[in-house]
Amino acid sequence: MGKIKKIGVLTSGGDAPGMNAAIRAVVRTAVFNNLEVVGIRRGYQGIIDSDFEILESGSVSDIIQRGGTILKTARCEEFRSAEGRNKAHDNLRAAGIDGVVVIGGDGSFTGARLFNEEFDIPFVGVPGTIDNDIYGTDYTIGYDTALNTVVEAVDKIRDTASAHNRMFFVEVMGAEAGFIALFSGIATGAEAIMIPEIRDETRDLKKLFDNEDRRKKTSSLVIVAEGDEEGGAFALAEKVKQEFKNIDIRVTVLGHLQRGGSPTAIDRVNASRLGNAAVEALLDDQKSVMVGLQNNEIVLIPFRKAVKLHKDVNRNLLALAEILSV
Ligand code: F6P
């Protein structure tokens, strides 16, 4: 008999569409392997409060298509302290939980890594965040859905921008990373894309206004990642307005609508594969690792790397966006 008999599963950090599909995959894979499963509510806070519920196969029926997370989520301060993690360890032991699957972003994996340096209950991570900013995986759960939500919204903005010959600054999520901005910018034919990874973009933006061909366009869209150094879409639009008084400018901040909604097929499939792989990893005695997708294959990445190393955007795509928006 293997030593893993009962596992816990939790979602942590910002919710992302597809987290429910991942929970379902974890539960069903566990049931398939005759393991018991405990759902932990509100992320790490749920371990500290022993907020547990037994999950069976039927508990995860009819959730694969739902956004949000049935287990709820939180960003837990207490788990950052040694006392908090001690308490969490005691509660996991008391509940007979032999391993935990954490579905979340790099902040969540930092906590998991610390816990695994201190205690021998293995944690395995599943990358879930709309930002797609986790090193070691090509895609995170929720990114594809958020991207499609943004594209649908920006297409609508393009209609009204063209009707009025206006320029729109559209702010998308990504406090530290420009993946959503870059891909949605290309997919919507944006005239410019502003992301935190690139410095001194205002200069490039000015080129946009100085270019005669571009000035003839009936509409212009600038996609701005919320973490951009210029301070977001409103700040940027204000600067441009002051310099180019004749341009009719509007700003839209898409905000949390990007986090909700039914996951795309890609997110459901990725979540199903990653959730399944996380349970398999626990059964293979892995600990302190994240399961990821690289070139469409499942890989295991130590938390140490997933947390410390920076995943960069593909800079060729920025050049492509510029060429295609001429
Ligand atoms: O990490 C996901 C994310 O949606 C970021 O893009 C955004 O900056 C942040 O979460 C917002 O967090 P909150 O919902 O706590 O305001």
Tab-separated table of C-alpha atoms and ligand atoms in Angstrom:
chain	number	residue	atom	x	y	z
A	1	MET	CA	0.000	0.000	0.000
A	2	GLY	CA	1.281	3.501	-0.869
A	3	LYS	CA	1.568	6.005	1.908
A	4	ILE	CA	-0.885	8.493	0.372
A	5	LYS	CA	-4.438	7.554	1.336
A	6	LYS	CA	-6.143	10.847	1.875
A	7	ILE	CA	-5.440	14.116	0.060
A	8	GLY	CA	-6.586	17.709	0.467
A	9	VAL	CA	-7.284	20.165	-2.332
A	10	LEU	CA	-7.517	23.950	-2.145
A	11	THR	CA	-7.652	27.015	-4.386
A	12	SER	CA	-5.617	30.056	-3.389
A	13	GLY	CA	-4.930	33.630	-4.592
A	14	GLY	CA	-7.006	35.250	-7.322
A	15	ASP	CA	-9.661	32.939	-8.745
A	16	ALA	CA	-9.323	31.886	-12.396
A	17	PRO	CA	-11.788	30.241	-14.785
A	18	GLY	CA	-10.968	26.530	-14.936
A	19	MET	CA	-10.168	26.157	-11.231
A	20	ASN	CA	-13.372	24.143	-10.818
A	21	ALA	CA	-12.353	21.878	-13.699
A	22	ALA	CA	-9.042	21.323	-11.913
A	23	ILE	CA	-10.779	20.524	-8.589
A	24	ARG	CA	-12.975	18.041	-10.442
A	25	ALA	CA	-9.923	16.372	-12.024
A	26	VAL	CA	-8.185	16.106	-8.648
A	27	VAL	CA	-11.233	14.560	-6.984
A	28	ARG	CA	-12.032	12.138	-9.791
A	29	THR	CA	-8.393	11.015	-10.145
A	30	ALA	CA	-8.222	10.461	-6.385
A	31	VAL	CA	-11.464	8.462	-6.384
A	32	PHE	CA	-10.170	6.417	-9.343
A	33	ASN	CA	-7.089	5.569	-7.248
A	34	ASN	CA	-9.149	4.735	-4.124
A	35	LEU	CA	-7.980	7.798	-2.210
A	36	GLU	CA	-10.140	9.908	0.068
A	37	VAL	CA	-10.393	13.608	-0.762
A	38	VAL	CA	-10.910	16.566	1.523
A	39	GLY	CA	-11.910	19.946	0.096
A	40	ILE	CA	-10.223	22.814	1.966
A	41	ARG	CA	-12.233	26.059	1.851
A	42	ARG	CA	-10.742	29.575	1.419
A	43	GLY	CA	-7.197	28.537	0.545
A	44	TYR	CA	-4.584	28.266	3.290
A	45	GLN	CA	-6.958	30.002	5.704
A	46	GLY	CA	-9.095	26.869	5.498
A	47	ILE	CA	-6.206	24.696	6.723
A	48	ILE	CA	-5.569	27.056	9.636
A	49	ASP	CA	-9.296	27.027	10.534
A	50	SER	CA	-9.786	23.286	9.754
A	51	ASP	CA	-12.468	24.331	7.276
A	52	PHE	CA	-12.675	20.921	5.616
A	53	GLU	CA	-15.342	18.947	3.752
A	54	ILE	CA	-15.227	15.428	2.374
A	55	LEU	CA	-15.500	15.427	-1.435
A	56	GLU	CA	-16.817	12.495	-3.408
A	57	SER	CA	-17.199	11.957	-7.113
A	58	GLY	CA	-20.705	13.479	-7.032
A	59	SER	CA	-19.452	16.569	-5.171
A	60	VAL	CA	-17.786	17.767	-8.355
A	61	SER	CA	-20.608	17.003	-10.806
A	62	ASP	CA	-21.764	19.887	-12.963
A	63	ILE	CA	-18.843	22.215	-12.147
A	64	ILE	CA	-16.483	21.779	-15.118
A	65	GLN	CA	-18.222	24.630	-16.961
A	66	ARG	CA	-18.404	27.048	-14.019
A	67	GLY	CA	-16.118	30.031	-13.327
A	68	GLY	CA	-14.973	30.970	-9.818
A	69	THR	CA	-14.131	28.161	-7.404
A	70	ILE	CA	-16.519	25.994	-5.390
A	71	LEU	CA	-13.878	25.846	-2.632
A	72	LYS	CA	-13.611	29.641	-2.455
A	73	THR	CA	-10.231	31.308	-2.333
A	74	ALA	CA	-8.228	33.779	-0.259
A	75	ARG	CA	-4.828	35.366	0.125
A	76	CYS	CA	-3.832	34.246	3.620
A	77	GLU	CA	-1.461	36.371	5.727
A	78	GLU	CA	-1.315	33.880	8.616
A	79	PHE	CA	0.204	31.131	6.467
A	80	ARG	CA	3.183	33.446	5.836
A	81	SER	CA	4.209	33.068	9.495
A	82	ALA	CA	5.881	30.003	11.041
A	83	GLU	CA	3.102	29.858	13.702
A	84	GLY	CA	0.437	29.807	10.995
A	85	ARG	CA	2.152	26.982	9.145
A	86	ASN	CA	2.632	25.042	12.407
A	87	LYS	CA	-1.057	25.273	13.090
A	88	ALA	CA	-1.792	24.222	9.508
A	89	HIS	CA	0.463	21.187	9.934
A	90	ASP	CA	-1.280	20.146	13.167
A	91	ASN	CA	-4.697	20.442	11.512
A	92	LEU	CA	-3.674	18.451	8.437
A	93	ARG	CA	-2.261	15.690	10.677
A	94	ALA	CA	-5.403	15.676	12.848
A	95	ALA	CA	-7.549	15.260	9.720
A	96	GLY	CA	-5.306	12.435	8.441
A	97	ILE	CA	-4.404	14.322	5.254
A	98	ASP	CA	-1.242	12.856	3.657
A	99	GLY	CA	-0.774	15.298	0.778
A	100	VAL	CA	-2.225	18.549	-0.574
A	101	VAL	CA	-2.901	19.858	-4.079
A	102	VAL	CA	-2.675	23.670	-4.221
A	103	ILE	CA	-4.318	25.335	-7.232
A	104	GLY	CA	-3.060	28.926	-7.450
A	105	GLY	CA	-0.345	31.363	-8.508
A	106	ASP	CA	3.248	31.940	-7.466
A	107	GLY	CA	2.295	33.569	-4.136
A	108	SER	CA	0.485	30.346	-3.237
A	109	PHE	CA	3.491	28.257	-4.258
A	110	THR	CA	5.791	30.343	-2.071
A	111	GLY	CA	3.715	29.289	0.951
A	112	ALA	CA	3.684	25.666	-0.203
A	113	ARG	CA	7.436	25.669	-0.655
A	114	LEU	CA	8.060	27.018	2.842
A	115	PHE	CA	5.676	24.449	4.307
A	116	ASN	CA	7.502	21.621	2.528
A	117	GLU	CA	10.864	22.822	3.856
A	118	GLU	CA	9.467	22.508	7.376
A	119	PHE	CA	7.111	19.511	7.258
A	120	ASP	CA	6.845	16.210	5.457
A	121	ILE	CA	3.253	16.404	4.221
A	122	PRO	CA	3.855	16.826	0.466
A	123	PHE	CA	2.334	19.763	-1.435
A	124	VAL	CA	1.951	19.724	-5.233
A	125	GLY	CA	0.924	22.837	-7.185
A	126	VAL	CA	-1.356	23.373	-10.185
A	127	PRO	CA	-0.758	26.751	-11.916
A	128	GLY	CA	-4.003	28.728	-11.845
A	129	THR	CA	-4.027	32.462	-12.603
A	130	ILE	CA	-5.360	34.529	-15.480
A	131	ASP	CA	-1.995	36.343	-15.654
A	132	ASN	CA	-0.056	33.394	-17.181
A	133	ASP	CA	3.028	34.645	-15.333
A	134	ILE	CA	4.326	31.417	-13.781
A	135	TYR	CA	7.729	30.151	-14.807
A	136	GLY	CA	7.844	26.531	-16.001
A	137	THR	CA	4.493	26.269	-17.726
A	138	ASP	CA	3.489	27.583	-21.149
A	139	TYR	CA	-0.067	28.198	-19.957
A	140	THR	CA	-1.764	28.712	-16.625
A	141	ILE	CA	-5.388	27.790	-15.995
A	142	GLY	CA	-7.660	30.770	-16.674
A	143	TYR	CA	-5.416	32.654	-19.074
A	144	ASP	CA	-7.132	31.463	-22.243
A	145	THR	CA	-10.587	32.317	-20.897
A	146	ALA	CA	-9.518	35.774	-19.698
A	147	LEU	CA	-7.914	36.418	-23.071
A	148	ASN	CA	-11.091	35.517	-24.927
A	149	THR	CA	-13.141	37.695	-22.571
A	150	VAL	CA	-10.829	40.632	-23.281
A	151	VAL	CA	-10.957	40.062	-27.037
A	152	GLU	CA	-14.754	39.982	-27.028
A	153	ALA	CA	-14.898	43.244	-25.053
A	154	VAL	CA	-12.252	45.024	-27.136
A	155	ASP	CA	-13.953	44.056	-30.414
A	156	LYS	CA	-17.025	45.872	-29.121
A	157	ILE	CA	-14.964	48.897	-28.189
A	158	ARG	CA	-13.477	48.925	-31.706
A	159	ASP	CA	-16.996	49.300	-33.150
A	160	THR	CA	-17.697	52.466	-31.233
A	161	ALA	CA	-14.112	53.737	-31.686
A	162	SER	CA	-14.509	53.504	-35.481
A	163	ALA	CA	-17.950	55.071	-35.427
A	164	HIS	CA	-16.593	58.193	-33.708
A	165	ASN	CA	-13.023	58.242	-35.077
A	166	ARG	CA	-11.762	57.887	-31.544
A	167	MET	CA	-8.741	56.558	-29.781
A	168	PHE	CA	-9.366	54.174	-26.869
A	169	PHE	CA	-7.021	53.216	-24.088
A	170	VAL	CA	-8.178	49.852	-22.744
A	171	GLU	CA	-6.683	48.626	-19.462
A	172	VAL	CA	-6.437	44.887	-18.910
A	173	MET	CA	-5.256	42.876	-15.896
A	174	GLY	CA	-1.649	41.957	-15.255
A	175	ALA	CA	-0.110	43.771	-12.304
A	176	GLU	CA	3.348	42.407	-13.009
A	177	ALA	CA	3.051	40.775	-16.405
A	178	GLY	CA	1.920	41.711	-19.888
A	179	PHE	CA	0.763	38.338	-21.219
A	180	ILE	CA	-2.931	39.257	-21.371
A	181	ALA	CA	-2.143	42.663	-22.910
A	182	LEU	CA	0.257	41.276	-25.503
A	183	PHE	CA	-1.929	38.448	-26.774
A	184	SER	CA	-5.190	40.407	-26.665
A	185	GLY	CA	-3.436	43.319	-28.390
A	186	ILE	CA	-2.391	41.102	-31.275
A	187	ALA	CA	-5.769	39.381	-31.425
A	188	THR	CA	-7.672	42.683	-31.625
A	189	GLY	CA	-5.256	44.449	-33.967
A	190	ALA	CA	-4.311	47.077	-31.384
A	191	GLU	CA	-2.257	50.016	-32.605
A	192	ALA	CA	-0.059	49.885	-29.497
A	193	ILE	CA	0.486	47.583	-26.506
A	194	MET	CA	1.896	48.828	-23.213
A	195	ILE	CA	3.254	46.201	-20.807
A	196	PRO	CA	5.253	46.290	-17.548
A	197	GLU	CA	8.127	44.330	-19.109
A	198	ILE	CA	8.989	47.173	-21.512
A	199	ARG	CA	10.327	50.544	-20.389
A	200	ASP	CA	10.027	53.939	-22.033
A	201	GLU	CA	6.988	53.123	-24.116
A	202	THR	CA	5.634	56.673	-24.253
A	203	ARG	CA	8.299	57.387	-26.838
A	204	ASP	CA	6.887	54.573	-29.009
A	205	LEU	CA	3.410	55.888	-28.463
A	206	LYS	CA	4.453	59.288	-29.771
A	207	LYS	CA	5.716	57.621	-32.931
A	208	LEU	CA	2.182	56.395	-33.372
A	209	PHE	CA	0.831	59.914	-33.558
A	210	ASP	CA	3.645	61.201	-35.729
A	211	ASN	CA	3.059	58.552	-38.375
A	212	GLU	CA	0.919	59.833	-41.244
A	213	ASP	CA	-0.536	56.427	-42.233
A	214	ARG	CA	-1.592	55.809	-38.680
A	215	ARG	CA	-3.176	59.233	-38.414
A	216	LYS	CA	-5.449	58.312	-41.333
A	217	LYS	CA	-6.931	55.391	-39.383
A	218	THR	CA	-10.514	55.824	-38.299
A	219	SER	CA	-9.892	54.282	-34.892
A	220	SER	CA	-6.970	53.444	-32.648
A	221	LEU	CA	-6.764	51.045	-29.744
A	222	VAL	CA	-4.023	51.049	-27.161
A	223	ILE	CA	-4.035	48.070	-24.811
A	224	VAL	CA	-2.425	48.846	-21.456
A	225	ALA	CA	-1.537	46.267	-18.811
A	226	GLU	CA	-2.567	47.532	-15.367
A	227	GLY	CA	1.007	47.194	-14.102
A	228	ASP	CA	2.505	49.330	-16.839
A	229	GLU	CA	5.124	51.802	-15.581
A	230	GLU	CA	3.101	54.755	-16.906
A	231	GLY	CA	0.500	54.101	-14.197
A	232	GLY	CA	-2.372	52.523	-16.106
A	233	ALA	CA	-4.720	53.598	-18.893
A	234	PHE	CA	-6.102	56.754	-17.241
A	235	ALA	CA	-2.664	58.192	-16.487
A	236	LEU	CA	-1.431	57.419	-19.962
A	237	ALA	CA	-4.505	58.869	-21.670
A	238	GLU	CA	-4.099	62.040	-19.626
A	239	LYS	CA	-0.516	62.494	-20.810
A	240	VAL	CA	-1.476	61.976	-24.439
A	241	LYS	CA	-4.449	64.354	-24.168
A	242	GLN	CA	-2.195	67.112	-22.946
A	243	GLU	CA	0.166	66.761	-25.861
A	244	PHE	CA	-2.302	65.965	-28.643
A	245	LYS	CA	-5.331	68.082	-27.877
A	246	ASN	CA	-7.119	67.308	-31.154
A	247	ILE	CA	-7.346	63.544	-30.557
A	248	ASP	CA	-10.686	62.368	-29.181
A	249	ILE	CA	-9.696	59.936	-26.421
A	250	ARG	CA	-11.694	57.587	-24.196
A	251	VAL	CA	-10.587	55.092	-21.534
A	252	THR	CA	-12.059	51.709	-20.545
A	253	VAL	CA	-10.814	49.616	-17.625
A	254	LEU	CA	-12.002	46.028	-17.995
A	255	GLY	CA	-11.247	45.056	-14.381
A	256	HIS	CA	-12.615	41.953	-12.711
A	257	LEU	CA	-14.926	40.942	-15.537
A	258	GLN	CA	-11.746	39.328	-16.909
A	259	ARG	CA	-11.657	36.902	-13.978
A	260	GLY	CA	-15.177	35.511	-14.300
A	261	GLY	CA	-17.116	33.399	-16.751
A	262	SER	CA	-17.291	29.878	-18.044
A	263	PRO	CA	-13.840	28.468	-18.915
A	264	THR	CA	-12.930	27.903	-22.570
A	265	ALA	CA	-12.435	24.369	-23.870
A	266	ILE	CA	-8.645	24.877	-23.731
A	267	ASP	CA	-8.782	25.877	-20.053
A	268	ARG	CA	-11.048	22.940	-19.212
A	269	VAL	CA	-8.726	20.469	-20.928
A	270	ASN	CA	-5.561	21.986	-19.409
A	271	ALA	CA	-7.183	22.018	-15.957
A	272	SER	CA	-8.251	18.386	-16.362
A	273	ARG	CA	-4.751	17.295	-17.383
A	274	LEU	CA	-2.979	19.311	-14.682
A	275	GLY	CA	-5.360	18.285	-11.888
A	276	ASN	CA	-4.901	14.658	-12.845
A	277	ALA	CA	-1.103	15.038	-13.043
A	278	ALA	CA	-0.971	16.620	-9.574
A	279	VAL	CA	-2.578	13.585	-7.946
A	280	GLU	CA	-0.327	11.244	-9.951
A	281	ALA	CA	2.677	13.260	-8.690
A	282	LEU	CA	1.577	12.799	-5.058
A	283	LEU	CA	1.180	9.066	-5.693
A	284	ASP	CA	4.734	9.061	-7.130
A	285	ASP	CA	6.036	10.522	-3.833
A	286	GLN	CA	6.742	13.954	-5.319
A	287	LYS	CA	6.722	17.013	-3.086
A	288	SER	CA	7.354	20.737	-3.415
A	289	VAL	CA	6.730	20.680	-7.172
A	290	MET	CA	4.318	22.278	-9.600
A	291	VAL	CA	2.845	20.394	-12.539
A	292	GLY	CA	3.067	22.386	-15.758
A	293	LEU	CA	2.578	22.165	-19.507
A	294	GLN	CA	5.539	22.583	-21.825
A	295	ASN	CA	5.141	21.909	-25.539
A	296	ASN	CA	1.850	20.232	-24.703
A	297	GLU	CA	3.506	17.689	-22.378
A	298	ILE	CA	3.117	17.473	-18.608
A	299	VAL	CA	6.269	18.459	-16.689
A	300	LEU	CA	7.209	18.748	-13.014
A	301	ILE	CA	8.898	21.971	-11.896
A	302	PRO	CA	10.287	22.444	-8.368
A	303	PHE	CA	8.461	25.226	-6.486
A	304	ARG	CA	11.906	26.737	-5.961
A	305	LYS	CA	12.172	27.444	-9.699
A	306	ALA	CA	8.512	28.241	-10.366
A	307	VAL	CA	8.640	30.923	-7.706
A	308	LYS	CA	12.087	32.391	-8.257
A	309	LEU	CA	12.542	32.390	-12.013
A	310	HIS	CA	10.905	34.992	-14.193
A	311	LYS	CA	8.799	34.009	-17.180
A	312	ASP	CA	9.333	36.588	-19.908
A	313	VAL	CA	6.905	37.538	-22.644
A	314	ASN	CA	7.879	36.603	-26.181
A	315	ARG	CA	9.475	39.826	-27.400
A	316	ASN	CA	9.149	38.788	-31.067
A	317	LEU	CA	5.413	39.125	-30.609
A	318	LEU	CA	5.796	42.792	-29.654
A	319	ALA	CA	7.700	43.389	-32.878
A	320	LEU	CA	4.989	41.511	-34.757
A	321	ALA	CA	2.269	43.666	-33.218
A	322	GLU	CA	4.097	46.776	-34.344
A	323	ILE	CA	4.522	45.554	-37.919
A	324	LEU	CA	0.889	44.498	-38.227
A	325	SER	CA	-0.479	47.766	-36.927
A	326	VAL	CA	1.203	49.927	-39.601
B	1	F6P	O1	-3.261	37.677	-10.242
B	1	F6P	C1	-4.486	37.774	-10.857
B	1	F6P	C2	-5.021	39.191	-10.797
B	1	F6P	O2	-6.245	39.197	-11.470
B	1	F6P	C3	-4.083	40.282	-11.338
B	1	F6P	O3	-4.093	40.387	-12.719
B	1	F6P	C4	-4.617	41.488	-10.635
B	1	F6P	O4	-3.634	42.482	-10.545
B	1	F6P	C5	-4.982	40.954	-9.291
B	1	F6P	O5	-5.255	39.574	-9.454
B	1	F6P	C6	-6.164	41.641	-8.662
B	1	F6P	O6	-6.370	41.107	-7.407
B	1	F6P	P1	-7.636	41.403	-6.502
B	1	F6P	O7	-8.786	40.618	-7.058
B	1	F6P	O8	-7.248	40.935	-5.156
B	1	F6P	O9	-7.920	42.872	-6.589
